[in-house]
Amino acid sequence: MPELPEVETVVRELRGKLSGAVITRAAVTAPDMYRRDSRDVATLEGARVATVERIGKAILIRCEGPAGELDLAVHLGMTGRLLWTAREQEPALAHLHARWGLSGGAELRLVDPRRFGYVLVGAPDAVRANLAIGPDALSITPEEFARALRGRRAPIKALLLDQRIVAGLGNIYVDESLFLARVHPSTSGERAARRAREILAAARRVLSRAIEARGTTLRDYRRPDGSTGEFQIKLRVYGREGEGCIRCRARIRRIEVGQRGTHFCPRCQRAPRGVNASRRT
Ligand SMILES: [Zn+2]
């Protein structure tokens, strides 16, 4: 569930708290939270946090220490929260799967009820390769984006969700971006490529507004201090099926595209030829 704006918020809020801190203790208590080929988090003990960045939907914490330069990547999956607390001895949390003690007595904790997230530790190049993600939604050029769409028969909705094509978008922001760009989610990549510039511009507007609002909290997403984001009140199509479109008052519909629930306005986002837009689910 956390997408680019939520992860960017977590990164921005953690950066000031973690930069320069030394990791005194590191443990993953649920071994299935490790991504394949990860080194043990204990190799981070004694290392100092140099930078905190976002790469797609992953949080990337670069550490420098006795074992050289190591990256710690944390992906929040569907329900993950990366929480920061000033004191190490806080009461136990449910679904707490990893913790990093920090110099000064603070602690970073990974809570993830559904465990679709992961922890990955390794040399920077190995971590980058393991993440297997394409250019970021905030940095891909319109030309690169158009090239990635050309010749594809898959619907634009599915292509935007594919992290190898463009990294950072998930179900919420893809639906919001296509609404803003007035593009039907079932449009083929081939056709959508002609409007790549508009789609990308719309995605960036949606993403930057959502970052300003500190992300969207529908259920699980929390900022590192446990508070919620505020973009949920600004969603225009996602989760609004049956309600009136803010532009034209037509009823927002929910259909399945590529097996994902997809929200759109049937009047603002006209179906491409050959797509039966009246199908309801
Ligand atoms: Zn509309």
mmCIF file of C-alpha atoms and ligand atoms in Angstrom:
data_model
loop_
_atom_site.group_PDB
_atom_site.id
_atom_site.type_symbol
_atom_site.label_atom_id
_atom_site.label_comp_id
_atom_site.label_asym_id
_atom_site.label_seq_id
_atom_site.Cartn_x
_atom_site.Cartn_y
_atom_site.Cartn_z
ATOM 1 C CA MET A 1 0.000 0.000 0.000
ATOM 2 C CA PRO A 2 2.635 2.640 0.735
ATOM 3 C CA GLU A 3 3.556 4.163 -2.630
ATOM 4 C CA LEU A 4 6.024 6.842 -3.653
ATOM 5 C CA PRO A 5 4.514 9.737 -1.626
ATOM 6 C CA GLU A 6 4.236 7.666 1.546
ATOM 7 C CA VAL A 7 7.768 6.279 1.225
ATOM 8 C CA GLU A 8 9.119 9.738 0.367
ATOM 9 C CA THR A 9 7.445 11.083 3.525
ATOM 10 C CA VAL A 10 8.993 8.333 5.648
ATOM 11 C CA VAL A 11 12.410 9.035 4.111
ATOM 12 C CA ARG A 12 12.195 12.795 4.658
ATOM 13 C CA GLU A 13 11.069 12.388 8.241
ATOM 14 C CA LEU A 14 13.682 9.744 9.070
ATOM 15 C CA ARG A 15 16.576 11.532 7.379
ATOM 16 C CA GLY A 16 17.056 14.109 10.123
ATOM 17 C CA LYS A 17 16.685 11.523 12.857
ATOM 18 C CA LEU A 18 18.980 8.854 11.432
ATOM 19 C CA SER A 19 21.740 10.755 9.618
ATOM 20 C CA GLY A 20 24.978 10.497 11.587
ATOM 21 C CA ALA A 21 23.587 7.997 14.106
ATOM 22 C CA VAL A 22 25.527 4.810 14.781
ATOM 23 C CA ILE A 23 23.655 1.508 14.648
ATOM 24 C CA THR A 24 24.448 -0.112 17.982
ATOM 25 C CA ARG A 25 22.303 -3.198 17.628
ATOM 26 C CA ALA A 26 20.337 -4.725 14.745
ATOM 27 C CA ALA A 27 18.047 -7.732 14.701
ATOM 28 C CA VAL A 28 15.435 -9.242 12.430
ATOM 29 C CA THR A 29 13.209 -11.490 14.533
ATOM 30 C CA ALA A 30 11.177 -12.853 11.606
ATOM 31 C CA PRO A 31 13.697 -14.406 9.177
ATOM 32 C CA ASP A 32 11.080 -14.504 6.391
ATOM 33 C CA MET A 33 11.305 -10.699 6.295
ATOM 34 C CA TYR A 34 14.729 -10.977 4.669
ATOM 35 C CA ARG A 35 14.771 -10.586 0.911
ATOM 36 C CA ARG A 36 16.725 -13.300 -0.906
ATOM 37 C CA ASP A 37 20.503 -12.837 -0.897
ATOM 38 C CA SER A 38 20.393 -10.387 1.994
ATOM 39 C CA ARG A 39 23.248 -10.305 4.471
ATOM 40 C CA ASP A 40 22.421 -10.486 8.173
ATOM 41 C CA VAL A 41 21.378 -7.089 9.597
ATOM 42 C CA ALA A 42 23.920 -7.635 12.392
ATOM 43 C CA THR A 43 26.634 -6.730 9.830
ATOM 44 C CA LEU A 44 25.347 -3.147 10.229
ATOM 45 C CA GLU A 45 26.301 -2.985 13.918
ATOM 46 C CA GLY A 46 28.896 -0.289 14.494
ATOM 47 C CA ALA A 47 28.144 1.428 11.174
ATOM 48 C CA ARG A 48 27.132 5.068 10.904
ATOM 49 C CA VAL A 49 24.130 6.165 8.847
ATOM 50 C CA ALA A 50 25.382 8.334 5.983
ATOM 51 C CA THR A 51 22.257 8.970 3.902
ATOM 52 C CA VAL A 52 18.567 8.078 3.812
ATOM 53 C CA GLU A 53 17.075 7.986 0.325
ATOM 54 C CA ARG A 54 14.105 6.579 -1.550
ATOM 55 C CA ILE A 55 14.396 4.318 -4.540
ATOM 56 C CA GLY A 56 11.002 3.503 -6.058
ATOM 57 C CA LYS A 57 8.942 2.274 -3.126
ATOM 58 C CA ALA A 58 11.984 1.182 -1.099
ATOM 59 C CA ILE A 59 13.751 3.083 1.672
ATOM 60 C CA LEU A 60 17.514 3.004 1.219
ATOM 61 C CA ILE A 61 19.733 3.691 4.241
ATOM 62 C CA ARG A 62 23.437 3.899 3.396
ATOM 63 C CA CYS A 63 25.741 2.958 6.258
ATOM 64 C CA GLU A 64 29.500 3.305 6.606
ATOM 65 C CA GLY A 65 31.298 1.140 9.092
ATOM 66 C CA PRO A 66 33.762 -1.603 9.911
ATOM 67 C CA ALA A 67 32.455 -3.749 7.032
ATOM 68 C CA GLY A 68 32.759 -0.866 4.536
ATOM 69 C CA GLU A 69 29.834 0.753 2.752
ATOM 70 C CA LEU A 70 26.590 -1.174 3.171
ATOM 71 C CA ASP A 71 23.041 -0.381 2.136
ATOM 72 C CA LEU A 72 20.004 -1.302 4.165
ATOM 73 C CA ALA A 73 16.886 -1.379 1.991
ATOM 74 C CA VAL A 74 13.474 -1.630 3.644
ATOM 75 C CA HIS A 75 10.321 -2.211 1.601
ATOM 76 C CA LEU A 76 7.021 -1.656 3.394
ATOM 77 C CA GLY A 77 5.017 -4.067 1.228
ATOM 78 C CA MET A 78 1.286 -3.744 1.910
ATOM 79 C CA THR A 79 1.117 -2.957 5.609
ATOM 80 C CA GLY A 80 4.647 -2.097 6.755
ATOM 81 C CA ARG A 81 5.507 0.810 9.044
ATOM 82 C CA LEU A 82 8.982 2.054 9.819
ATOM 83 C CA LEU A 83 8.663 3.763 13.190
ATOM 84 C CA TRP A 84 11.184 5.847 15.075
ATOM 85 C CA THR A 85 11.128 6.145 18.820
ATOM 86 C CA ALA A 86 13.402 8.231 21.020
ATOM 87 C CA ARG A 87 13.603 5.539 23.666
ATOM 88 C CA GLU A 88 14.680 1.956 23.226
ATOM 89 C CA GLN A 89 12.567 0.560 26.036
ATOM 90 C CA GLU A 90 9.112 1.243 24.643
ATOM 91 C CA PRO A 91 6.364 -1.310 25.286
ATOM 92 C CA ALA A 92 6.354 -4.264 22.911
ATOM 93 C CA LEU A 93 4.497 -3.764 19.631
ATOM 94 C CA ALA A 94 2.462 -6.394 17.785
ATOM 95 C CA HIS A 95 3.971 -7.516 14.454
ATOM 96 C CA LEU A 96 7.373 -6.045 15.288
ATOM 97 C CA HIS A 97 9.777 -7.926 12.999
ATOM 98 C CA ALA A 98 12.983 -5.897 12.975
ATOM 99 C CA ARG A 99 14.673 -3.310 15.182
ATOM 100 C CA TRP A 100 17.764 -1.159 14.989
ATOM 101 C CA GLY A 101 19.162 0.399 18.179
ATOM 102 C CA LEU A 102 20.788 3.773 17.563
ATOM 103 C CA SER A 103 23.409 5.826 19.375
ATOM 104 C CA GLY A 104 21.655 8.158 21.822
ATOM 105 C CA GLY A 105 19.166 5.447 22.806
ATOM 106 C CA ALA A 106 16.675 5.818 19.944
ATOM 107 C CA GLU A 107 15.280 2.870 18.024
ATOM 108 C CA LEU A 108 14.025 2.237 14.501
ATOM 109 C CA ARG A 109 11.377 -0.465 14.247
ATOM 110 C CA LEU A 110 9.743 -2.334 11.397
ATOM 111 C CA VAL A 111 6.150 -3.376 12.050
ATOM 112 C CA ASP A 112 4.366 -5.340 9.319
ATOM 113 C CA PRO A 113 1.205 -7.360 10.053
ATOM 114 C CA ARG A 114 0.933 -8.960 6.610
ATOM 115 C CA ARG A 115 4.694 -9.382 6.045
ATOM 116 C CA PHE A 116 4.783 -8.488 2.375
ATOM 117 C CA GLY A 117 7.609 -6.061 3.106
ATOM 118 C CA TYR A 118 11.270 -6.973 3.312
ATOM 119 C CA VAL A 119 14.690 -6.103 4.653
ATOM 120 C CA LEU A 120 17.761 -6.300 2.422
ATOM 121 C CA VAL A 121 21.369 -5.657 3.435
ATOM 122 C CA GLY A 122 24.373 -5.711 1.139
ATOM 123 C CA ALA A 123 26.966 -3.789 -0.830
ATOM 124 C CA PRO A 124 25.348 -0.820 -2.650
ATOM 125 C CA ASP A 125 25.665 -2.341 -6.145
ATOM 126 C CA ALA A 126 24.287 -5.702 -5.047
ATOM 127 C CA VAL A 127 21.318 -4.073 -3.296
ATOM 128 C CA ARG A 128 20.537 -1.901 -6.311
ATOM 129 C CA ALA A 129 20.609 -4.948 -8.609
ATOM 130 C CA ASN A 130 18.527 -7.040 -6.212
ATOM 131 C CA LEU A 131 15.783 -4.390 -6.040
ATOM 132 C CA ALA A 132 15.319 -4.837 -9.819
ATOM 133 C CA ILE A 133 13.466 -1.592 -10.398
ATOM 134 C CA GLY A 134 13.388 0.806 -13.306
ATOM 135 C CA PRO A 135 13.625 4.598 -13.404
ATOM 136 C CA ASP A 136 11.771 6.540 -10.736
ATOM 137 C CA ALA A 137 8.420 8.182 -11.515
ATOM 138 C CA LEU A 138 9.888 11.537 -10.488
ATOM 139 C CA SER A 139 12.963 11.276 -12.703
ATOM 140 C CA ILE A 140 12.038 9.275 -15.836
ATOM 141 C CA THR A 141 11.948 11.497 -18.941
ATOM 142 C CA PRO A 142 8.817 11.655 -21.148
ATOM 143 C CA GLU A 143 10.882 10.157 -24.008
ATOM 144 C CA GLU A 144 12.041 7.205 -21.892
ATOM 145 C CA PHE A 145 8.502 6.698 -20.649
ATOM 146 C CA ALA A 146 7.005 6.796 -24.155
ATOM 147 C CA ARG A 147 9.635 4.325 -25.358
ATOM 148 C CA ALA A 148 8.738 1.918 -22.552
ATOM 149 C CA LEU A 149 5.047 2.017 -23.544
ATOM 150 C CA ARG A 150 5.415 1.709 -27.301
ATOM 151 C CA GLY A 151 4.455 -1.610 -28.837
ATOM 152 C CA ARG A 152 2.802 -2.847 -25.633
ATOM 153 C CA ARG A 153 -0.666 -4.295 -25.793
ATOM 154 C CA ALA A 154 -1.048 -4.437 -22.002
ATOM 155 C CA PRO A 155 -3.335 -1.789 -20.457
ATOM 156 C CA ILE A 156 -1.703 1.429 -19.257
ATOM 157 C CA LYS A 157 -2.961 0.672 -15.753
ATOM 158 C CA ALA A 158 -0.893 -2.539 -15.605
ATOM 159 C CA LEU A 159 2.155 -0.928 -17.221
ATOM 160 C CA LEU A 160 2.182 1.925 -14.693
ATOM 161 C CA LEU A 161 2.077 -0.602 -11.858
ATOM 162 C CA ASP A 162 5.093 -2.475 -13.277
ATOM 163 C CA GLN A 163 8.039 -1.261 -11.182
ATOM 164 C CA ARG A 164 10.517 -2.242 -13.908
ATOM 165 C CA ILE A 165 8.912 0.288 -16.285
ATOM 166 C CA VAL A 166 8.464 3.135 -13.829
ATOM 167 C CA ALA A 167 9.093 2.849 -10.099
ATOM 168 C CA GLY A 168 7.018 4.276 -7.273
ATOM 169 C CA LEU A 169 3.399 4.089 -8.409
ATOM 170 C CA GLY A 170 0.798 1.743 -6.939
ATOM 171 C CA ASN A 171 -2.939 1.261 -7.272
ATOM 172 C CA ILE A 172 -4.038 4.532 -5.680
ATOM 173 C CA TYR A 173 -1.779 6.937 -7.570
ATOM 174 C CA VAL A 174 -2.127 5.173 -10.918
ATOM 175 C CA ASP A 175 -5.911 5.612 -10.752
ATOM 176 C CA GLU A 176 -5.555 9.244 -9.666
ATOM 177 C CA SER A 177 -2.977 9.994 -12.374
ATOM 178 C CA LEU A 178 -5.044 8.483 -15.200
ATOM 179 C CA PHE A 179 -8.086 10.454 -14.034
ATOM 180 C CA LEU A 180 -6.108 13.690 -14.070
ATOM 181 C CA ALA A 181 -4.718 12.860 -17.537
ATOM 182 C CA ARG A 182 -8.213 11.800 -18.748
ATOM 183 C CA VAL A 183 -6.891 8.465 -19.981
ATOM 184 C CA HIS A 184 -8.989 5.292 -19.688
ATOM 185 C CA PRO A 185 -7.128 2.662 -17.601
ATOM 186 C CA SER A 186 -7.688 -0.060 -20.238
ATOM 187 C CA THR A 187 -5.951 1.945 -22.981
ATOM 188 C CA SER A 188 -3.125 -0.117 -24.475
ATOM 189 C CA GLY A 189 0.461 0.949 -23.873
ATOM 190 C CA GLU A 190 0.798 1.469 -27.616
ATOM 191 C CA ARG A 191 -2.021 4.051 -27.678
ATOM 192 C CA ALA A 192 -1.074 5.598 -24.340
ATOM 193 C CA ALA A 193 2.476 6.172 -25.620
ATOM 194 C CA ARG A 194 1.111 9.035 -27.757
ATOM 195 C CA ARG A 195 0.008 10.740 -24.555
ATOM 196 C CA ALA A 196 3.038 9.747 -22.490
ATOM 197 C CA ARG A 197 3.965 13.353 -21.737
ATOM 198 C CA GLU A 198 0.497 14.198 -20.339
ATOM 199 C CA ILE A 199 0.276 10.985 -18.332
ATOM 200 C CA LEU A 200 3.684 11.564 -16.788
ATOM 201 C CA ALA A 201 2.917 15.219 -16.025
ATOM 202 C CA ALA A 202 -0.359 14.184 -14.371
ATOM 203 C CA ALA A 203 1.407 11.506 -12.317
ATOM 204 C CA ARG A 204 3.984 14.026 -11.105
ATOM 205 C CA ARG A 205 1.280 16.520 -10.106
ATOM 206 C CA VAL A 206 -0.597 13.868 -8.156
ATOM 207 C CA LEU A 207 2.590 12.594 -6.521
ATOM 208 C CA SER A 208 3.842 16.023 -5.497
ATOM 209 C CA ARG A 209 0.485 17.021 -4.019
ATOM 210 C CA ALA A 210 0.414 13.753 -2.110
ATOM 211 C CA ILE A 211 3.946 14.336 -0.802
ATOM 212 C CA GLU A 212 2.857 17.792 0.409
ATOM 213 C CA ALA A 213 -0.022 16.102 2.259
ATOM 214 C CA ARG A 214 2.427 13.536 3.756
ATOM 215 C CA GLY A 215 0.820 10.628 1.888
ATOM 216 C CA THR A 216 -2.475 8.775 1.951
ATOM 217 C CA THR A 217 -3.612 6.821 5.007
ATOM 218 C CA LEU A 218 -6.503 4.497 4.236
ATOM 219 C CA ARG A 219 -5.603 1.823 6.780
ATOM 220 C CA ASP A 220 -2.062 0.926 7.685
ATOM 221 C CA TYR A 221 0.298 3.615 6.479
ATOM 222 C CA ARG A 222 1.869 5.722 9.209
ATOM 223 C CA ARG A 223 4.621 8.311 9.318
ATOM 224 C CA PRO A 224 7.676 7.407 11.445
ATOM 225 C CA ASP A 225 6.129 9.115 14.493
ATOM 226 C CA GLY A 226 2.933 7.060 14.131
ATOM 227 C CA SER A 227 0.794 9.855 12.678
ATOM 228 C CA THR A 228 -1.272 9.574 9.489
ATOM 229 C CA GLY A 229 -1.003 11.220 6.078
ATOM 230 C CA GLU A 230 -3.720 13.554 4.796
ATOM 231 C CA PHE A 231 -4.038 12.985 1.060
ATOM 232 C CA GLN A 232 -6.972 10.551 1.477
ATOM 233 C CA ILE A 233 -9.345 13.521 1.662
ATOM 234 C CA LYS A 234 -8.100 14.690 -1.746
ATOM 235 C CA LEU A 235 -8.544 11.442 -3.682
ATOM 236 C CA ARG A 236 -10.732 12.026 -6.733
ATOM 237 C CA VAL A 237 -11.478 8.526 -7.982
ATOM 238 C CA TYR A 238 -9.736 5.945 -5.808
ATOM 239 C CA GLY A 239 -12.239 4.374 -3.388
ATOM 240 C CA ARG A 240 -15.031 6.695 -4.629
ATOM 241 C CA GLU A 241 -17.044 4.240 -6.736
ATOM 242 C CA GLY A 242 -20.690 5.330 -7.042
ATOM 243 C CA GLU A 243 -19.902 8.912 -6.040
ATOM 244 C CA GLY A 244 -20.071 11.844 -8.460
ATOM 245 C CA CYS A 245 -17.029 12.848 -10.507
ATOM 246 C CA ILE A 246 -15.708 16.196 -9.255
ATOM 247 C CA ARG A 247 -15.448 17.413 -12.860
ATOM 248 C CA CYS A 248 -18.604 16.138 -14.572
ATOM 249 C CA ARG A 249 -20.789 14.553 -11.848
ATOM 250 C CA ALA A 250 -20.934 11.175 -13.673
ATOM 251 C CA ARG A 251 -20.687 8.236 -11.279
ATOM 252 C CA ILE A 252 -17.173 6.947 -10.645
ATOM 253 C CA ARG A 253 -16.880 3.293 -11.618
ATOM 254 C CA ARG A 254 -14.784 0.450 -10.346
ATOM 255 C CA ILE A 255 -13.692 -2.250 -12.787
ATOM 256 C CA GLU A 256 -10.934 -4.849 -12.856
ATOM 257 C CA VAL A 257 -7.955 -4.125 -15.078
ATOM 258 C CA GLY A 258 -5.118 -6.625 -14.959
ATOM 259 C CA GLN A 259 -6.773 -8.172 -11.882
ATOM 260 C CA ARG A 260 -6.560 -4.921 -9.934
ATOM 261 C CA GLY A 261 -9.542 -2.899 -8.734
ATOM 262 C CA THR A 262 -9.515 0.229 -10.874
ATOM 263 C CA HIS A 263 -11.446 3.457 -10.386
ATOM 264 C CA PHE A 264 -12.248 5.899 -13.176
ATOM 265 C CA CYS A 265 -14.813 8.354 -14.517
ATOM 266 C CA PRO A 266 -16.550 6.836 -17.563
ATOM 267 C CA ARG A 267 -17.246 10.281 -18.995
ATOM 268 C CA CYS A 268 -13.883 12.008 -18.415
ATOM 269 C CA GLN A 269 -11.883 8.905 -19.315
ATOM 270 C CA ARG A 270 -13.363 7.580 -22.547
ATOM 271 C CA ALA A 271 -12.878 3.915 -23.325
ATOM 272 C CA PRO A 272 -10.610 3.182 -26.265
ATOM 273 C CA ARG A 273 -12.274 1.401 -29.178
ATOM 274 C CA GLY A 274 -12.756 -2.304 -28.593
ATOM 275 C CA VAL A 275 -12.954 -2.015 -24.814
ATOM 276 C CA ASN A 276 -16.270 -2.700 -23.192
ATOM 277 C CA ALA A 277 -16.323 0.056 -20.607
ATOM 278 C CA SER A 278 -19.763 -0.801 -19.319
ATOM 279 C CA ARG A 279 -18.556 -3.989 -17.653
ATOM 280 C CA ARG A 280 -19.105 -3.670 -13.929
ATOM 281 C CA THR A 281 -17.537 -5.706 -11.182
HETATM 282 ZN ZN ZN B 1 -15.910 12.933 -14.934
#
